[in-house]
């Protein structure tokens, strides 16, 4: 399934989605109004090397909860992402058994190449 996990109130997510010129058949999931399920995060984990790679250390709650001073396990990363949407690095794009995580220029360019090859 081709899917994008994003936040509709995030200007960066919106800009990237518009920039990608998505092919037909993409499903968009606003993670604020439709939270990520355990099954969905496990599917994402299968396509990447860790839950940590899906975790946003730029989230305000990361600093507020003092998580940067703690040693987090893979289960901690998974549970925090499931607990609050801001912990998911956005956007997460699933396309043909590939995963693209975050909004770095290299990630966006790699996504464009994959979508339009």
Short mmCIF file of N, CA and C in Angstrom, two decimals:
data_model
loop_
_atom_site.label_atom_id
_atom_site.label_comp_id
_atom_site.label_asym_id
_atom_site.label_seq_id
_atom_site.Cartn_x
_atom_site.Cartn_y
_atom_site.Cartn_z
N UNK A 1 0.83 -1.18 0.00
CA UNK A 1 0.00 0.00 0.00
C UNK A 1 0.88 1.25 0.00
N UNK A 2 0.51 2.24 -0.79
CA UNK A 2 1.22 3.51 -0.85
C UNK A 2 0.53 4.48 0.10
N UNK A 3 1.29 4.96 1.08
CA UNK A 3 0.66 5.73 2.14
C UNK A 3 1.60 6.81 2.65
N UNK A 4 0.99 7.92 3.12
CA UNK A 4 1.75 8.99 3.74
C UNK A 4 1.16 9.27 5.11
N UNK A 5 2.01 9.20 6.12
CA UNK A 5 1.63 9.60 7.47
C UNK A 5 2.15 11.02 7.64
N UNK A 6 1.25 11.94 7.95
CA UNK A 6 1.63 13.35 8.00
C UNK A 6 0.76 14.07 9.02
N UNK A 7 1.02 15.35 9.17
CA UNK A 7 0.23 16.20 10.05
C UNK A 7 -0.31 17.34 9.19
N UNK A 8 -1.63 17.44 9.09
CA UNK A 8 -2.24 18.44 8.19
C UNK A 8 -1.94 19.87 8.63
N UNK A 9 -1.64 20.06 9.91
CA UNK A 9 -1.34 21.42 10.40
C UNK A 9 0.14 21.78 10.23
N UNK A 10 0.92 20.86 9.68
CA UNK A 10 2.36 21.09 9.49
C UNK A 10 2.60 21.62 8.07
N UNK A 11 3.07 22.86 8.00
CA UNK A 11 3.33 23.47 6.69
C UNK A 11 4.38 22.71 5.90
N UNK A 12 5.38 22.18 6.57
CA UNK A 12 6.44 21.43 5.89
C UNK A 12 5.87 20.17 5.24
N UNK A 13 5.03 19.43 5.99
CA UNK A 13 4.40 18.23 5.42
C UNK A 13 3.56 18.58 4.20
N UNK A 14 2.76 19.62 4.31
CA UNK A 14 1.90 20.04 3.21
C UNK A 14 2.73 20.43 1.99
N UNK A 15 3.79 21.19 2.21
CA UNK A 15 4.66 21.61 1.11
C UNK A 15 5.28 20.40 0.41
N UNK A 16 5.78 19.44 1.20
CA UNK A 16 6.42 18.26 0.63
C UNK A 16 5.42 17.44 -0.18
N UNK A 17 4.23 17.23 0.37
CA UNK A 17 3.21 16.45 -0.34
C UNK A 17 2.87 17.12 -1.68
N UNK A 18 2.73 18.42 -1.66
CA UNK A 18 2.43 19.15 -2.92
C UNK A 18 3.60 19.05 -3.90
N UNK A 19 4.81 19.11 -3.38
CA UNK A 19 6.02 19.06 -4.20
C UNK A 19 6.22 17.70 -4.86
N UNK A 20 5.73 16.63 -4.21
CA UNK A 20 5.98 15.28 -4.70
C UNK A 20 5.19 14.91 -5.95
N UNK A 21 4.10 15.64 -6.22
CA UNK A 21 3.30 15.33 -7.39
C UNK A 21 2.93 13.84 -7.38
N UNK A 22 2.19 13.45 -6.35
CA UNK A 22 1.90 12.04 -6.07
C UNK A 22 1.13 11.35 -7.19
N UNK A 23 1.54 10.11 -7.50
CA UNK A 23 0.75 9.32 -8.46
C UNK A 23 -0.58 8.90 -7.83
N UNK A 24 -1.47 8.40 -8.64
CA UNK A 24 -2.78 7.93 -8.16
C UNK A 24 -2.61 6.85 -7.10
N UNK A 25 -3.58 6.73 -6.23
CA UNK A 25 -3.63 5.61 -5.31
C UNK A 25 -2.90 5.80 -4.00
N UNK A 26 -2.54 7.00 -3.65
CA UNK A 26 -1.90 7.24 -2.37
C UNK A 26 -2.96 7.49 -1.31
N UNK A 27 -2.75 6.90 -0.15
CA UNK A 27 -3.64 7.15 0.98
C UNK A 27 -2.91 8.07 1.95
N UNK A 28 -3.56 9.15 2.36
CA UNK A 28 -2.97 10.08 3.32
C UNK A 28 -3.63 9.88 4.68
N UNK A 29 -2.81 9.81 5.71
CA UNK A 29 -3.34 9.66 7.07
C UNK A 29 -2.81 10.79 7.94
N UNK A 30 -3.72 11.66 8.36
CA UNK A 30 -3.38 12.74 9.29
C UNK A 30 -3.26 12.11 10.67
N UNK A 31 -2.05 12.05 11.20
CA UNK A 31 -1.81 11.30 12.43
C UNK A 31 -2.40 11.97 13.68
N UNK A 32 -2.83 13.22 13.54
CA UNK A 32 -3.47 13.88 14.67
C UNK A 32 -4.93 13.44 14.79
N UNK A 33 -5.62 13.34 13.67
CA UNK A 33 -7.03 12.96 13.69
C UNK A 33 -7.23 11.45 13.60
N UNK A 34 -6.24 10.74 13.06
CA UNK A 34 -6.30 9.28 12.94
C UNK A 34 -4.98 8.70 13.44
N UNK A 35 -4.89 8.47 14.76
CA UNK A 35 -3.61 8.03 15.35
C UNK A 35 -3.07 6.74 14.74
N UNK A 36 -1.76 6.62 14.81
CA UNK A 36 -1.07 5.43 14.30
C UNK A 36 -1.40 4.23 15.19
N UNK A 37 -1.62 3.10 14.56
CA UNK A 37 -1.90 1.87 15.31
C UNK A 37 -0.60 1.09 15.52
N UNK A 38 -0.66 0.14 16.42
CA UNK A 38 0.50 -0.73 16.67
C UNK A 38 0.88 -1.46 15.39
N UNK A 39 -0.11 -1.95 14.66
CA UNK A 39 0.15 -2.67 13.40
C UNK A 39 0.86 -1.76 12.40
N UNK A 40 0.43 -0.50 12.31
CA UNK A 40 1.05 0.43 11.36
C UNK A 40 2.50 0.72 11.72
N UNK A 41 2.78 0.95 13.00
CA UNK A 41 4.17 1.27 13.37
C UNK A 41 5.06 0.03 13.19
N UNK A 42 4.50 -1.14 13.42
CA UNK A 42 5.28 -2.37 13.20
C UNK A 42 5.57 -2.56 11.71
N UNK A 43 4.62 -2.19 10.86
CA UNK A 43 4.85 -2.26 9.41
C UNK A 43 5.97 -1.29 9.02
N UNK A 44 5.94 -0.08 9.58
CA UNK A 44 7.01 0.89 9.29
C UNK A 44 8.35 0.35 9.77
N UNK A 45 8.37 -0.26 10.94
CA UNK A 45 9.61 -0.79 11.54
C UNK A 45 10.22 -1.88 10.65
N UNK A 46 9.38 -2.66 10.01
CA UNK A 46 9.88 -3.72 9.12
C UNK A 46 10.66 -3.14 7.94
N UNK A 47 10.35 -1.91 7.56
CA UNK A 47 10.99 -1.29 6.40
C UNK A 47 12.19 -0.42 6.76
N UNK A 48 12.44 -0.23 8.04
CA UNK A 48 13.57 0.59 8.47
C UNK A 48 14.38 -0.16 9.51
N UNK A 49 15.45 0.45 9.97
CA UNK A 49 16.34 -0.30 10.86
C UNK A 49 15.99 -0.21 12.33
N UNK A 50 15.07 0.71 12.71
CA UNK A 50 14.75 0.82 14.13
C UNK A 50 13.55 1.73 14.34
N UNK A 51 12.96 1.63 15.52
CA UNK A 51 11.92 2.58 15.91
C UNK A 51 12.54 3.96 16.12
N UNK A 52 13.79 3.97 16.54
CA UNK A 52 14.47 5.25 16.76
C UNK A 52 14.52 6.08 15.48
N UNK A 53 14.67 5.43 14.33
CA UNK A 53 14.73 6.17 13.07
C UNK A 53 13.40 6.83 12.73
N UNK A 54 12.31 6.37 13.35
CA UNK A 54 10.98 6.94 13.14
C UNK A 54 10.66 8.03 14.17
N UNK A 55 11.52 8.16 15.16
CA UNK A 55 11.27 9.03 16.31
C UNK A 55 11.85 10.42 16.09
N UNK A 56 11.04 11.42 16.38
CA UNK A 56 11.49 12.80 16.22
C UNK A 56 12.06 13.34 17.52
N UNK A 57 13.34 13.62 17.50
CA UNK A 57 13.98 14.21 18.67
C UNK A 57 13.85 15.72 18.66
N UNK A 58 13.14 16.24 17.67
CA UNK A 58 12.89 17.68 17.59
C UNK A 58 11.53 18.04 18.18
N UNK A 59 10.76 17.04 18.58
CA UNK A 59 9.44 17.30 19.17
C UNK A 59 9.59 18.07 20.48
N UNK A 60 8.71 19.02 20.69
CA UNK A 60 8.76 19.82 21.91
C UNK A 60 8.65 18.93 23.16
N UNK A 61 7.78 17.92 23.09
CA UNK A 61 7.60 17.02 24.23
C UNK A 61 8.88 16.26 24.58
N UNK A 62 9.74 16.04 23.60
CA UNK A 62 11.00 15.34 23.83
C UNK A 62 11.82 16.10 24.87
N UNK A 63 11.88 17.40 24.72
CA UNK A 63 12.61 18.24 25.68
C UNK A 63 11.83 18.42 26.97
N UNK A 64 10.51 18.66 26.85
CA UNK A 64 9.68 18.89 28.02
C UNK A 64 9.67 17.70 28.99
N UNK A 65 9.68 16.49 28.45
CA UNK A 65 9.67 15.29 29.28
C UNK A 65 11.08 14.87 29.72
N UNK A 66 12.07 15.62 29.28
CA UNK A 66 13.45 15.31 29.65
C UNK A 66 13.99 14.03 29.04
N UNK A 67 13.43 13.65 27.89
CA UNK A 67 13.82 12.37 27.27
C UNK A 67 15.25 12.40 26.74
N UNK A 68 15.74 13.59 26.41
CA UNK A 68 17.11 13.67 25.87
C UNK A 68 18.15 13.27 26.92
N UNK A 69 17.76 13.31 28.19
CA UNK A 69 18.67 12.94 29.28
C UNK A 69 18.51 11.48 29.70
N UNK A 70 17.60 10.77 29.03
CA UNK A 70 17.36 9.37 29.37
C UNK A 70 17.90 8.46 28.27
N UNK A 71 18.18 7.24 28.66
CA UNK A 71 18.62 6.24 27.70
C UNK A 71 17.39 5.44 27.27
N UNK A 72 16.89 5.72 26.06
CA UNK A 72 15.65 5.09 25.59
C UNK A 72 15.94 3.80 24.83
N UNK A 73 15.06 2.83 25.03
CA UNK A 73 15.16 1.56 24.32
C UNK A 73 14.28 1.61 23.06
N UNK A 74 14.39 0.61 22.23
CA UNK A 74 13.53 0.53 21.04
C UNK A 74 12.06 0.50 21.45
N UNK A 75 11.73 -0.24 22.52
CA UNK A 75 10.34 -0.28 23.00
C UNK A 75 9.89 1.10 23.47
N UNK A 76 10.79 1.86 24.10
CA UNK A 76 10.45 3.23 24.54
C UNK A 76 10.09 4.08 23.33
N UNK A 77 10.92 4.04 22.29
CA UNK A 77 10.65 4.83 21.09
C UNK A 77 9.28 4.46 20.50
N UNK A 78 9.03 3.17 20.39
CA UNK A 78 7.76 2.69 19.84
C UNK A 78 6.59 3.21 20.67
N UNK A 79 6.69 3.05 21.99
CA UNK A 79 5.60 3.45 22.87
C UNK A 79 5.35 4.95 22.86
N UNK A 80 6.40 5.74 22.82
CA UNK A 80 6.21 7.20 22.76
C UNK A 80 5.54 7.62 21.45
N UNK A 81 5.93 6.99 20.35
CA UNK A 81 5.30 7.31 19.06
C UNK A 81 3.81 6.95 19.10
N UNK A 82 3.48 5.80 19.67
CA UNK A 82 2.09 5.39 19.76
C UNK A 82 1.30 6.27 20.74
N UNK A 83 1.98 6.77 21.76
CA UNK A 83 1.34 7.59 22.79
C UNK A 83 0.99 8.99 22.30
N UNK A 84 1.89 9.59 21.51
CA UNK A 84 1.64 10.96 21.06
C UNK A 84 2.19 11.18 19.65
N UNK A 85 1.34 11.69 18.79
CA UNK A 85 1.69 11.84 17.36
C UNK A 85 2.92 12.71 17.11
N UNK A 86 3.23 13.64 18.01
CA UNK A 86 4.36 14.53 17.72
C UNK A 86 5.70 13.81 17.72
N UNK A 87 5.73 12.60 18.27
CA UNK A 87 6.99 11.86 18.31
C UNK A 87 7.32 11.15 16.99
N UNK A 88 6.40 11.12 16.05
CA UNK A 88 6.70 10.51 14.75
C UNK A 88 7.40 11.55 13.87
N UNK A 89 8.55 11.18 13.35
CA UNK A 89 9.27 12.05 12.41
C UNK A 89 8.43 12.11 11.14
N UNK A 90 8.13 13.32 10.67
CA UNK A 90 7.17 13.47 9.58
C UNK A 90 7.79 14.17 8.37
N UNK A 91 7.19 13.88 7.20
CA UNK A 91 6.23 12.82 6.92
C UNK A 91 6.92 11.46 6.78
N UNK A 92 6.12 10.41 6.93
CA UNK A 92 6.60 9.05 6.64
C UNK A 92 5.86 8.60 5.39
N UNK A 93 6.63 8.24 4.38
CA UNK A 93 6.03 7.86 3.10
C UNK A 93 6.37 6.39 2.81
N UNK A 94 5.33 5.59 2.61
CA UNK A 94 5.51 4.19 2.24
C UNK A 94 5.15 4.07 0.77
N UNK A 95 6.09 3.53 0.00
CA UNK A 95 5.87 3.39 -1.44
C UNK A 95 6.58 2.14 -1.93
N UNK A 96 5.81 1.19 -2.45
CA UNK A 96 6.37 -0.05 -3.04
C UNK A 96 7.43 -0.68 -2.13
N UNK A 97 7.06 -0.98 -0.91
CA UNK A 97 7.95 -1.61 0.07
C UNK A 97 9.21 -0.80 0.37
N UNK A 98 9.15 0.51 0.16
CA UNK A 98 10.23 1.41 0.55
C UNK A 98 9.65 2.38 1.57
N UNK A 99 10.51 2.91 2.42
CA UNK A 99 10.07 3.90 3.40
C UNK A 99 10.97 5.11 3.32
N UNK A 100 10.34 6.28 3.39
CA UNK A 100 11.06 7.55 3.38
C UNK A 100 10.60 8.31 4.62
N UNK A 101 11.55 8.66 5.48
CA UNK A 101 11.22 9.21 6.79
C UNK A 101 11.78 10.62 6.93
N UNK A 102 10.90 11.57 7.24
CA UNK A 102 11.35 12.91 7.56
C UNK A 102 11.34 13.86 6.39
N UNK A 103 11.86 15.07 6.66
CA UNK A 103 11.74 16.14 5.68
C UNK A 103 13.08 16.70 5.20
N UNK A 104 14.15 15.94 5.39
CA UNK A 104 15.44 16.43 4.90
C UNK A 104 15.42 16.50 3.37
N UNK A 105 16.24 17.38 2.82
CA UNK A 105 16.27 17.55 1.36
C UNK A 105 16.63 16.24 0.67
N UNK A 106 17.59 15.49 1.22
CA UNK A 106 17.99 14.22 0.58
C UNK A 106 16.85 13.21 0.60
N UNK A 107 16.08 13.18 1.69
CA UNK A 107 14.94 12.26 1.78
C UNK A 107 13.87 12.64 0.77
N UNK A 108 13.57 13.92 0.67
CA UNK A 108 12.55 14.39 -0.28
C UNK A 108 12.99 14.08 -1.72
N UNK A 109 14.25 14.32 -2.03
CA UNK A 109 14.75 14.04 -3.38
C UNK A 109 14.71 12.54 -3.68
N UNK A 110 15.08 11.71 -2.71
CA UNK A 110 15.03 10.26 -2.90
C UNK A 110 13.59 9.79 -3.11
N UNK A 111 12.66 10.42 -2.40
CA UNK A 111 11.24 10.08 -2.57
C UNK A 111 10.78 10.44 -3.98
N UNK A 112 11.15 11.62 -4.45
CA UNK A 112 10.77 12.05 -5.81
C UNK A 112 11.30 11.07 -6.85
N UNK A 113 12.56 10.68 -6.69
CA UNK A 113 13.15 9.73 -7.64
C UNK A 113 12.39 8.41 -7.65
N UNK A 114 12.05 7.90 -6.47
CA UNK A 114 11.33 6.62 -6.38
C UNK A 114 9.95 6.73 -6.98
N UNK A 115 9.27 7.82 -6.73
CA UNK A 115 7.89 7.99 -7.21
C UNK A 115 7.81 8.12 -8.73
N UNK A 116 8.84 8.70 -9.33
CA UNK A 116 8.75 9.05 -10.74
C UNK A 116 9.80 8.35 -11.60
N UNK A 117 10.26 7.18 -11.14
CA UNK A 117 11.25 6.46 -11.95
C UNK A 117 10.59 5.66 -13.04
#
